PDB file of C-alpha atoms in Angstrom:
ATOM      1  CA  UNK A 993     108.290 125.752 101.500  1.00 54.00           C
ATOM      2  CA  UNK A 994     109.638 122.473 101.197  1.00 65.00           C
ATOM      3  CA  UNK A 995     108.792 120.190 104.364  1.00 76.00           C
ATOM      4  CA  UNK A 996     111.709 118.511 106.099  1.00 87.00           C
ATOM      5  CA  UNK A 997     112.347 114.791 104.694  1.00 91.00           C
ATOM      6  CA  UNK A 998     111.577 113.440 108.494  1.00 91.00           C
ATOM      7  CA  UNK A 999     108.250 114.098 107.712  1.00 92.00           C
ATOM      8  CA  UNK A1000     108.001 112.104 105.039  1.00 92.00           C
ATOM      9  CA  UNK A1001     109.012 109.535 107.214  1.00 95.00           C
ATOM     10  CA  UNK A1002     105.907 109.359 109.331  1.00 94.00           C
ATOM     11  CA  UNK A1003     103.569 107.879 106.033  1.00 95.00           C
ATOM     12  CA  UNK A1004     106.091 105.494 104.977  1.00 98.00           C
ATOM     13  CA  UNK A1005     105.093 101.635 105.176  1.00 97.00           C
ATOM     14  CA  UNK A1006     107.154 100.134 102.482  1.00 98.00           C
ATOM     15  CA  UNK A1007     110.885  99.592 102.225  1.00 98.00           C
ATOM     16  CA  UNK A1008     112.264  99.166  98.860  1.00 98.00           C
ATOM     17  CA  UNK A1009     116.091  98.453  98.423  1.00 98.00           C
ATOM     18  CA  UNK A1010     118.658  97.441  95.953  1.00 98.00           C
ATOM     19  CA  UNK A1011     120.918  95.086  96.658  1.00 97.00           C
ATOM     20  CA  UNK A1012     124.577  96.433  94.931  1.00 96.00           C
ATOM     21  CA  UNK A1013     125.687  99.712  96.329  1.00 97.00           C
ATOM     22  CA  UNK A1014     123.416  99.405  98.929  1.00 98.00           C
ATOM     23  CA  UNK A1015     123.234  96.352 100.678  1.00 98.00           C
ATOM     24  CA  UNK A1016     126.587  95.952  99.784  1.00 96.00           C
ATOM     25  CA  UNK A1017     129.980  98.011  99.143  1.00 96.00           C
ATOM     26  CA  UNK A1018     129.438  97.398  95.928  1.00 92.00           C
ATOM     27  CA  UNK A1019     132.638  95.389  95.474  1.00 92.00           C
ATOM     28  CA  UNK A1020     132.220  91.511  94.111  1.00 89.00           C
ATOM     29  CA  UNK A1021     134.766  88.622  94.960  1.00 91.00           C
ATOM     30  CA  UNK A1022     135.009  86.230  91.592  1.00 93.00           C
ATOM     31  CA  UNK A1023     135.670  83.118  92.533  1.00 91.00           C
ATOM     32  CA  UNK A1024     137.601  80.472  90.649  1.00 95.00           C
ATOM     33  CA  UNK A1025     134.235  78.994  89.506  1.00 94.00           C
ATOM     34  CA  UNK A1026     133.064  82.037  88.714  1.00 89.00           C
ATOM     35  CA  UNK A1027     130.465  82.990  91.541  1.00 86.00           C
ATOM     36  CA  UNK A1028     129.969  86.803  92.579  1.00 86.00           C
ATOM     37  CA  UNK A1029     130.582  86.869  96.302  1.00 88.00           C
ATOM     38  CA  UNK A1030     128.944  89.839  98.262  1.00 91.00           C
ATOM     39  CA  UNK A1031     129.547  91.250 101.776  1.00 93.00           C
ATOM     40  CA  UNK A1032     126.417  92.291 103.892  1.00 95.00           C
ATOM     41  CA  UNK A1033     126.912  94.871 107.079  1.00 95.00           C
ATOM     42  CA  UNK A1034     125.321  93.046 110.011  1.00 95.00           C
ATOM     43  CA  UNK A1035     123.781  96.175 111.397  1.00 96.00           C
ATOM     44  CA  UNK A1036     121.930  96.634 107.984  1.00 97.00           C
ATOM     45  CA  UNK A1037     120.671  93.141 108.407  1.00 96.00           C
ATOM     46  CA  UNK A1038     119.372  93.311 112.082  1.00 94.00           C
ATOM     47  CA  UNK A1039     117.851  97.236 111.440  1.00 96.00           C
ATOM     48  CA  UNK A1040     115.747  94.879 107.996  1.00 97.00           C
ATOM     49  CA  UNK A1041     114.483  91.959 110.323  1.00 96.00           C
ATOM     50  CA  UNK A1042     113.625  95.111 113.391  1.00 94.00           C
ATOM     51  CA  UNK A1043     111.674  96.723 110.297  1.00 96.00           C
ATOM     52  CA  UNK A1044     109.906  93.326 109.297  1.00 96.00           C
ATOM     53  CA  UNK A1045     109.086  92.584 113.359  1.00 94.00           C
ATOM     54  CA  UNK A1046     107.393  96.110 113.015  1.00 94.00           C
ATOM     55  CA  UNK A1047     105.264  95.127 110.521  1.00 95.00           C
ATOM     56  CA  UNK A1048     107.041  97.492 107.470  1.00 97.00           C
ATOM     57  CA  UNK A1049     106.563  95.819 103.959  1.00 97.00           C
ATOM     58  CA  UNK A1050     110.649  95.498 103.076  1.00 98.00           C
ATOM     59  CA  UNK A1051     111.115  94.487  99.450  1.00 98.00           C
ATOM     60  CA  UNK A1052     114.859  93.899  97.377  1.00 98.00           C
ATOM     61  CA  UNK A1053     114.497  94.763  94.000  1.00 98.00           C
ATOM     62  CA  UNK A1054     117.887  94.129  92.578  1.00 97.00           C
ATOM     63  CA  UNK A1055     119.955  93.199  88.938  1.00 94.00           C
ATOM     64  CA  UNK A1056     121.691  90.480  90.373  1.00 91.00           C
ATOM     65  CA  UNK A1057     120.774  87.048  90.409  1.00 90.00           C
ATOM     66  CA  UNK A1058     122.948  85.381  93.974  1.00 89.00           C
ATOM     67  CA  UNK A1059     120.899  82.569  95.155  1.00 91.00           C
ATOM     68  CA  UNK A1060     123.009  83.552  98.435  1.00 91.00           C
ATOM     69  CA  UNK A1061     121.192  86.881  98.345  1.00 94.00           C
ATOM     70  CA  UNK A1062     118.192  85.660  98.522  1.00 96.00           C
ATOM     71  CA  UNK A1063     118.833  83.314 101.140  1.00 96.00           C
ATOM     72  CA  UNK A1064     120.101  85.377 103.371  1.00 96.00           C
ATOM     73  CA  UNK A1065     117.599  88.654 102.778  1.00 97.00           C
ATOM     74  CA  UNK A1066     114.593  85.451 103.161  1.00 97.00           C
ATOM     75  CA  UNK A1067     115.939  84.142 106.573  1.00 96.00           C
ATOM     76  CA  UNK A1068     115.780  88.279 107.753  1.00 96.00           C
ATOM     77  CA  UNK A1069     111.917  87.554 106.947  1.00 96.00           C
ATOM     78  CA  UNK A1070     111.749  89.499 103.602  1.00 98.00           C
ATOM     79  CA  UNK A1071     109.211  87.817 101.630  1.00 97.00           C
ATOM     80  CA  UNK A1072     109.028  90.206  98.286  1.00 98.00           C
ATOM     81  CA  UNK A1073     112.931  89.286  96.260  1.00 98.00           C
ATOM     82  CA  UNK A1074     113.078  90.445  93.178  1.00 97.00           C
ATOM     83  CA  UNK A1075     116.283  89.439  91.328  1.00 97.00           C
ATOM     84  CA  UNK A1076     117.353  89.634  88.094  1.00 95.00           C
ATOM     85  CA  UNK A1077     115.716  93.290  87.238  1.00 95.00           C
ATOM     86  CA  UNK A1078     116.466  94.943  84.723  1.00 88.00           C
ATOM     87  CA  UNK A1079     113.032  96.490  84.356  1.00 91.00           C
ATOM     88  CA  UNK A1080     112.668  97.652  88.089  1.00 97.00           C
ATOM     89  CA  UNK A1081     109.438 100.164  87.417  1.00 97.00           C
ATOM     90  CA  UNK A1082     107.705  96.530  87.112  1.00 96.00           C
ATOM     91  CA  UNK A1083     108.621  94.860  89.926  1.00 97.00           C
ATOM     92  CA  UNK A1084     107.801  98.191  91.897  1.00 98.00           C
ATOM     93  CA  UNK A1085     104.274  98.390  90.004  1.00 97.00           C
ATOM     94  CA  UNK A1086     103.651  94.808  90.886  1.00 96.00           C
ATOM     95  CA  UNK A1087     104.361  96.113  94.785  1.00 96.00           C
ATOM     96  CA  UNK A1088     102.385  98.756  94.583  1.00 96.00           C
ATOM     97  CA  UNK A1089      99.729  96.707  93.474  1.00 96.00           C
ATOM     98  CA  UNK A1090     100.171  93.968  95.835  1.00 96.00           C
ATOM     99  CA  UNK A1091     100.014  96.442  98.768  1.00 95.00           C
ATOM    100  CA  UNK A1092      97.580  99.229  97.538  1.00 96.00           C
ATOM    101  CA  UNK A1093     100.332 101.612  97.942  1.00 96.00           C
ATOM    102  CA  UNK A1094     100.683 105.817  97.319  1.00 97.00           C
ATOM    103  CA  UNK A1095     104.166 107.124  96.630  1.00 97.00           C
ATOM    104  CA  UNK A1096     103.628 109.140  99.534  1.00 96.00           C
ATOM    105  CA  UNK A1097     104.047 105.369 101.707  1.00 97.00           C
ATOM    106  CA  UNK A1098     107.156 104.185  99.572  1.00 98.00           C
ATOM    107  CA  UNK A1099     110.953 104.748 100.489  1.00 98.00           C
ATOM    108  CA  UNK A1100     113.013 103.603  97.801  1.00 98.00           C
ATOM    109  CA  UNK A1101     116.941 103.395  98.397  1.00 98.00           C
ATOM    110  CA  UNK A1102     119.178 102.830  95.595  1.00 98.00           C
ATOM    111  CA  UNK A1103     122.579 104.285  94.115  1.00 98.00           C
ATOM    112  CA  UNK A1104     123.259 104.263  90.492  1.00 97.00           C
ATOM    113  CA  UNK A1105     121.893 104.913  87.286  1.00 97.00           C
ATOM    114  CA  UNK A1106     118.914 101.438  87.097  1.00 96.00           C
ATOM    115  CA  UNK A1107     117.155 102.668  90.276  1.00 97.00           C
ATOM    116  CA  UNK A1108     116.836 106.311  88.839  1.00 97.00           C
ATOM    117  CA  UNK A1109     113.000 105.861  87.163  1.00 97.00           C
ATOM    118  CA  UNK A1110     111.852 104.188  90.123  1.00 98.00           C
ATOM    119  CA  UNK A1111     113.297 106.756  92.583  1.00 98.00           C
ATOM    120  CA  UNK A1112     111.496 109.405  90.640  1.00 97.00           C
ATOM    121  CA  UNK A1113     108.275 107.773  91.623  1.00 98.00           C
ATOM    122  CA  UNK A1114     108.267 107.215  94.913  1.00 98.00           C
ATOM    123  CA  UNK A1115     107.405 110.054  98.012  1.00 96.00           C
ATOM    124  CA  UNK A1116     111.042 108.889  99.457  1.00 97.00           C
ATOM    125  CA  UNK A1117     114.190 108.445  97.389  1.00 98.00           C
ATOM    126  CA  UNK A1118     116.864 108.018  99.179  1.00 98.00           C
ATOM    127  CA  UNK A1119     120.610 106.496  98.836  1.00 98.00           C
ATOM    128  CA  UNK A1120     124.409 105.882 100.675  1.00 98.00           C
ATOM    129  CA  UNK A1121     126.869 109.029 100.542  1.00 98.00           C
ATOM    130  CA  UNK A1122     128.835 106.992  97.970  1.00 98.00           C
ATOM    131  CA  UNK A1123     125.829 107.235  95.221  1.00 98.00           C
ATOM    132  CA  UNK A1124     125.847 107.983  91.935  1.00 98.00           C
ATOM    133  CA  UNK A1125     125.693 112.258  91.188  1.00 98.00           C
ATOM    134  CA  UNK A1126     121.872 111.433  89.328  1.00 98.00           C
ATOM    135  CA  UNK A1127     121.097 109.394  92.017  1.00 98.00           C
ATOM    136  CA  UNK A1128     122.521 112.070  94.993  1.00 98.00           C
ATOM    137  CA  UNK A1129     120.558 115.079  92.649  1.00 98.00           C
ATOM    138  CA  UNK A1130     117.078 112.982  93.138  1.00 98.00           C
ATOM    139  CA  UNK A1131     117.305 111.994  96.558  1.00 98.00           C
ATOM    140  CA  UNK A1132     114.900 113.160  99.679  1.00 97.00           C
ATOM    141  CA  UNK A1133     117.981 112.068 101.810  1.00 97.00           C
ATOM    142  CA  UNK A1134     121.503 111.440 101.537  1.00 98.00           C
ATOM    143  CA  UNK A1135     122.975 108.927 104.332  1.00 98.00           C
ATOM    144  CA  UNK A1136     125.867 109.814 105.733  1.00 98.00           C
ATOM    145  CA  UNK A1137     127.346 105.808 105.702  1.00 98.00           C
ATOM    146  CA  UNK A1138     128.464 104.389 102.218  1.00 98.00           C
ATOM    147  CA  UNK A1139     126.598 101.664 101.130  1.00 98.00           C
ATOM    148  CA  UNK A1140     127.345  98.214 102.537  1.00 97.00           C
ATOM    149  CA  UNK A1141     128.346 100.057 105.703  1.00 97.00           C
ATOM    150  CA  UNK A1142     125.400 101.185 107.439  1.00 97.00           C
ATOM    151  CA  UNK A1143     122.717 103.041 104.842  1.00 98.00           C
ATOM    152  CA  UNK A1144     120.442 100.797 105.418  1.00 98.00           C
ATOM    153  CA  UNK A1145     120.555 100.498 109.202  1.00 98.00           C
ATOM    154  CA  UNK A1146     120.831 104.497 109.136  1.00 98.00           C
ATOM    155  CA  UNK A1147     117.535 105.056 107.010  1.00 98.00           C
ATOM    156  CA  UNK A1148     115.390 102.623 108.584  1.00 97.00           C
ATOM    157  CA  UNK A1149     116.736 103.666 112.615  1.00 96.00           C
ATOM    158  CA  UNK A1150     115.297 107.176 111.472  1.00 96.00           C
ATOM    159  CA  UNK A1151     111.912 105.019 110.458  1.00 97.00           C
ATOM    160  CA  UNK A1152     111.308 103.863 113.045  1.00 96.00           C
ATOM    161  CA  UNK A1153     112.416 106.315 115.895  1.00 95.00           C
ATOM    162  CA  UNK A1154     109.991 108.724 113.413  1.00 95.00           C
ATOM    163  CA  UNK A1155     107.053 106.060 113.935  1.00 95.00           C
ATOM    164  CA  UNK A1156     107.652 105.241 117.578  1.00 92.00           C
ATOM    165  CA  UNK A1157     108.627 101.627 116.731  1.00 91.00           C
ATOM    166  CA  UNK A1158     112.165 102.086 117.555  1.00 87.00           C
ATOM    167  CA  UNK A1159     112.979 101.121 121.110  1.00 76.00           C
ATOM    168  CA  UNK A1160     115.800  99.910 123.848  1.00 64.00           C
ATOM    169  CA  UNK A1161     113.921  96.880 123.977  1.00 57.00           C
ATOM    170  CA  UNK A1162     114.405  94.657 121.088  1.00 60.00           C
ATOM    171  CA  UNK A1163     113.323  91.194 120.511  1.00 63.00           C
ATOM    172  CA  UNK A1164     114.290  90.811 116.802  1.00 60.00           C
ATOM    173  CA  UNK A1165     113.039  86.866 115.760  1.00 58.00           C
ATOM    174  CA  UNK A1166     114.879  84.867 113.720  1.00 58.00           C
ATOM    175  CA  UNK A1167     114.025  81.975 112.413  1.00 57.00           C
TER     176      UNK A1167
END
């Protein structure tokens, strides 16, 4: 019998996310100067700081290379950004490495075709309704948002109500 993917939630410690198609719609703005402009959902950004207050190891592993991406994932408190991957099993090796992890305590989200070998790894691959079929047939859990609407925020809510950590009382710190 195949157990229920909330209770794969309770052993997760790590948060692994890309960054297009997740954190974002997936869309990119070229500018005349030719810079890739992104759009982050707010909600996503205040459930990855709640996360980071509660102690959860969040981690970007992404293809892209926006300095703005980083800045803005770094001032929610995220310490491990990986950008520019193209090999992602070695940034997630490095993690796991790092932080003495088991699949079993690793949720990866992700939703196309370069997040596929690490998703196969990991006790909790996840992704936004709008993923690719591969990534969809792989998958623990579906979201019911898109991505860059509320995937994030949705996954990690379910964390932490799971693990007791999520509560009417929040004192998210920014710095």
């Amino acid at each position: 019998m195949e157990i229920s993917y909330k209770q794969l939630l309770h052993n997760i410690t790590t948060l692994i996310f890309d960054v297009d198609g997740v954190l974002t719609n997936g869309l990119v703005t070229i500018m005349p100067n030719g810079e890739l402009v992104r759009n982050m959902n707010i909600k996503d950004g205040y459930a990855l700081k709640t996360a980071v207050d509660k102690g959860l190891n969040v981690c970007i592993i992404s293809g892209g290379k926006n300095e703005g991406v980083r800045t803005r994932l770094a001032n929610l408190g995220i310490e491990d950004i990986y950008l520019g991957a193209h090999d992602k099993i070695q940034q997630y090796n490095e993690l796991t490495e790092k932080y003495g992890l088991k699949p079993e305590n690793v949720l990866y989200m992700g939703d196309d075709i370069p997040d596929f070998p690490v998703m196969k790894l990991v006790g909790m691959p996840c992704c936004p309704n709008d993923a690719a079929s591969e990534i969809q047939n792989v998958s623990k859990y579906i979201s019911d948002k898109k991505g860059g609407e509320g995937c994030v925020r949705d996954v990690i809510e379910q964390i932490l109500k799971v693990q007791g950590k999520w509560e009417n009382n929040f004192n998210a710190k920014y710095d």
